[in-house]
XYZ file of N, CA and C in Angstrom:
285
model
N -30.292 15.649 1.810
C -29.103 15.818 1.014
C -27.879 15.975 1.903
N -28.042 16.643 3.029
C -26.931 16.844 3.935
C -26.429 15.520 4.498
N -27.358 14.594 4.783
C -26.951 13.295 5.309
C -26.184 12.498 4.252
N -26.505 12.696 2.986
C -25.777 12.017 1.916
C -24.325 12.490 1.879
N -24.131 13.794 2.013
C -22.775 14.340 2.049
C -22.021 13.812 3.260
N -22.700 13.749 4.385
C -22.082 13.258 5.613
C -21.686 11.797 5.461
N -22.576 10.998 4.854
C -22.273 9.586 4.635
C -21.071 9.412 3.713
N -21.026 10.194 2.630
C -19.887 10.113 1.707
C -18.594 10.491 2.404
N -18.683 11.519 3.221
C -17.495 11.980 3.957
C -17.012 10.898 4.918
N -17.941 10.275 5.625
C -17.579 9.192 6.546
C -16.937 8.028 5.806
N -17.506 7.671 4.659
C -16.942 6.573 3.871
C -15.546 6.921 3.368
N -15.362 8.167 2.934
C -14.045 8.604 2.456
C -13.019 8.554 3.586
N -13.398 9.050 4.751
C -12.493 9.005 5.903
C -12.185 7.562 6.306
N -13.202 6.719 6.276
C -13.000 5.315 6.627
C -12.042 4.640 5.654
N -12.225 4.883 4.361
C -11.343 4.241 3.387
C -9.914 4.759 3.506
N -9.754 6.041 3.816
C -8.414 6.592 4.022
C -7.737 5.887 5.195
N -8.467 5.687 6.273
C -7.877 5.040 7.439
C -7.634 3.551 7.206
N -8.441 2.930 6.373
C -8.191 1.529 6.008
C -6.898 1.422 5.208
N -6.703 2.326 4.243
C -5.459 2.325 3.466
C -4.269 2.639 4.360
N -4.445 3.556 5.293
C -3.368 3.899 6.226
C -2.924 2.655 6.975
N -3.870 1.900 7.466
C -3.548 0.690 8.226
C -2.931 -0.382 7.321
N -3.493 -0.546 6.133
C -2.978 -1.553 5.206
C -1.540 -1.249 4.778
N -1.223 0.028 4.651
C 0.126 0.426 4.262
C 1.086 0.421 5.443
N 0.547 0.285 6.644
C 1.393 0.253 7.831
C 2.019 1.596 8.163
N 1.305 2.671 7.850
C 1.832 4.010 8.113
C 1.739 4.347 9.593
N 2.807 4.892 10.128
C 2.750 5.409 11.492
C 1.943 6.699 11.450
N 1.547 7.176 12.612
C 0.772 8.414 12.663
C 1.585 9.574 12.087
N 2.870 9.608 12.400
C 3.730 10.674 11.890
C 3.840 10.609 10.369
N 4.064 9.414 9.839
C 4.177 9.259 8.385
C 2.865 9.625 7.698
N 1.754 9.211 8.301
C 0.431 9.520 7.751
C 0.212 11.029 7.682
N 0.546 11.716 8.738
C 0.368 13.173 8.760
C 1.301 13.883 7.783
N 2.478 13.335 7.578
C 3.381 13.900 6.573
C 2.806 13.745 5.169
N 2.195 12.595 4.919
C 1.559 12.374 3.616
C 0.440 13.389 3.417
N -0.397 13.553 4.428
C -1.497 14.517 4.322
C -0.958 15.917 4.059
N 0.061 16.303 4.800
C 0.622 17.646 4.645
C 1.243 17.836 3.263
N 1.920 16.823 2.777
C 2.554 16.972 1.457
C 1.528 17.017 0.330
N 0.394 16.339 0.515
C -0.620 16.311 -0.537
C -1.546 17.531 -0.519
N -2.024 17.896 0.674
C -3.036 18.962 0.742
C -2.706 20.079 1.723
N -1.563 19.984 2.397
C -1.166 21.053 3.305
C -1.882 21.050 4.638
N -2.457 19.918 5.018
C -3.138 19.805 6.310
C -2.627 18.564 7.022
N -2.622 18.606 8.343
C -2.127 17.486 9.132
C -3.225 16.549 9.613
N -4.472 16.871 9.322
C -5.587 16.052 9.769
C -6.620 15.957 8.648
N -7.205 14.780 8.513
C -8.239 14.585 7.496
C -9.565 15.217 7.924
N -9.704 15.491 9.192
C -10.963 16.018 9.719
C -11.360 17.334 9.054
N -10.425 18.217 8.817
C -10.747 19.522 8.269
C -10.635 19.625 6.764
N -10.542 18.500 6.081
C -10.371 18.524 4.628
C -11.700 18.665 3.893
N -11.606 19.254 2.727
C -12.764 19.333 1.840
C -12.935 17.989 1.145
N -14.037 17.831 0.446
C -14.296 16.577 -0.268
C -13.229 16.315 -1.323
N -12.805 17.346 -2.036
C -11.795 17.141 -3.081
C -10.442 16.782 -2.472
N -10.127 17.329 -1.300
C -8.875 16.985 -0.632
C -8.904 15.528 -0.145
N -10.057 15.126 0.411
C -10.200 13.736 0.838
C -10.042 12.786 -0.341
N -10.635 13.147 -1.471
C -10.531 12.320 -2.668
C -9.071 12.205 -3.109
N -8.360 13.315 -3.089
C -6.960 13.321 -3.510
C -6.119 12.406 -2.615
N -6.320 12.494 -1.312
C -5.579 11.646 -0.375
C -5.946 10.182 -0.580
N -7.240 9.914 -0.706
C -7.689 8.530 -0.893
C -7.108 7.917 -2.155
N -7.107 8.664 -3.247
C -6.559 8.160 -4.505
C -5.066 7.884 -4.384
N -4.342 8.769 -3.709
C -2.910 8.563 -3.518
C -2.651 7.284 -2.728
N -3.352 7.117 -1.591
C -3.148 5.933 -0.766
C -3.560 4.658 -1.500
N -4.611 4.760 -2.297
C -5.076 3.614 -3.080
C -4.009 3.193 -4.093
N -3.404 4.184 -4.766
C -2.329 3.878 -5.728
C -1.128 3.251 -5.023
N -0.790 3.770 -3.858
C 0.324 3.218 -3.091
C 0.054 1.764 -2.714
N -1.157 1.484 -2.265
C -1.526 0.120 -1.887
C -1.462 -0.803 -3.093
N -2.003 -0.360 -4.216
C -1.980 -1.169 -5.433
C -0.556 -1.429 -5.887
N 0.273 -0.410 -5.792
C 1.669 -0.533 -6.191
C 2.387 -1.559 -5.325
N 2.164 -1.497 -4.023
C 2.814 -2.455 -3.122
C 2.309 -3.866 -3.355
N 1.015 -4.017 -3.599
C 0.474 -5.345 -3.889
C 1.057 -5.895 -5.182
N 1.195 -5.047 -6.190
C 1.766 -5.470 -7.463
C 3.214 -5.904 -7.275
N 3.981 -5.108 -6.537
C 5.380 -5.446 -6.311
C 5.518 -6.761 -5.560
N 4.679 -6.973 -4.555
C 4.729 -8.211 -3.784
C 4.351 -9.401 -4.656
N 3.326 -9.226 -5.492
C 2.897 -10.304 -6.379
C 3.973 -10.610 -7.404
N 4.565 -9.580 -7.972
C 5.618 -9.776 -8.973
C 6.821 -10.468 -8.345
N 7.142 -10.098 -7.144
C 8.271 -10.711 -6.452
C 8.006 -12.198 -6.223
N 6.766 -12.529 -5.835
C 6.408 -13.934 -5.617
C 6.433 -14.719 -6.914
N 5.872 -14.145 -7.968
C 5.708 -14.873 -9.214
C 6.997 -14.987 -10.024
N 7.860 -13.994 -9.906
C 9.032 -13.967 -10.774
C 10.347 -14.202 -10.054
N 10.302 -14.565 -8.793
C 11.554 -14.850 -8.111
C 11.923 -16.312 -8.352
N 13.197 -16.563 -8.390
C 13.668 -17.919 -8.592
C 13.506 -18.702 -7.307
N 13.180 -19.985 -7.437
C 13.046 -20.784 -6.222
C 14.397 -20.915 -5.536
N 14.390 -21.036 -4.232
C 15.634 -21.182 -3.485
C 15.905 -22.664 -3.296
N 16.943 -23.095 -3.935
C 17.353 -24.487 -3.817
C 18.401 -24.599 -2.722
N 18.433 -25.740 -2.062
C 19.463 -25.907 -1.041
C 20.846 -25.966 -1.701
N 21.841 -25.499 -0.983
C 23.201 -25.543 -1.517
C 23.673 -26.984 -1.538
N 24.294 -27.332 -2.636
C 24.805 -28.687 -2.819
C 26.292 -28.569 -3.124
N 27.079 -29.370 -2.417
C 28.521 -29.341 -2.663
C 28.825 -30.050 -3.981
N 30.029 -29.853 -4.481
C 30.439 -30.511 -5.733
C 30.380 -32.026 -5.609
N 30.749 -32.541 -4.433
C 30.738 -33.999 -4.230
C 29.308 -34.543 -4.258
N 28.388 -33.806 -3.624
C 26.989 -34.239 -3.620
C 26.404 -34.186 -5.032
N 26.735 -33.156 -5.770
C 26.257 -33.041 -7.151
C 26.810 -34.169 -7.996
N 28.070 -34.503 -7.795
C 28.698 -35.588 -8.550
C 28.035 -36.925 -8.230
N 27.674 -37.104 -6.944
C 27.007 -38.329 -6.543
C 25.617 -38.418 -7.159
N 24.926 -37.295 -7.244
C 23.569 -37.284 -7.800
C 23.602 -37.480 -9.313
N 24.483 -36.749 -9.984
C 24.532 -36.773 -11.437
C 25.333 -37.927 -12.014
N 26.187 -38.504 -11.195
C 27.033 -39.591 -11.687
C 28.290 -39.019 -12.335
N 29.198 -39.885 -12.714
C 30.442 -39.417 -13.322
C 30.180 -38.758 -14.675
N 30.974 -37.725 -14.954
C 30.760 -37.011 -16.215
C 31.555 -37.574 -17.345
């Protein structure tokens, strides 16, 4: 049973560090997040519930950023090259 807890803890720590890297957090920013969420500067000394809380927060942040990036791609207007009035007149013909 102890090895199961250890395995879960390792997986939780691994996923936290994966989210940290995916979000591009510096070490300082990462430690500030930990401190603001659970009052500790290192994940090493956290309880299982604290690790879960941090992991869920980072997961939501990652999902939010992915959603924003996807929405920006899908809903942004295409960038057309600038066309002068003369070029537009030549393309469209006389009005």
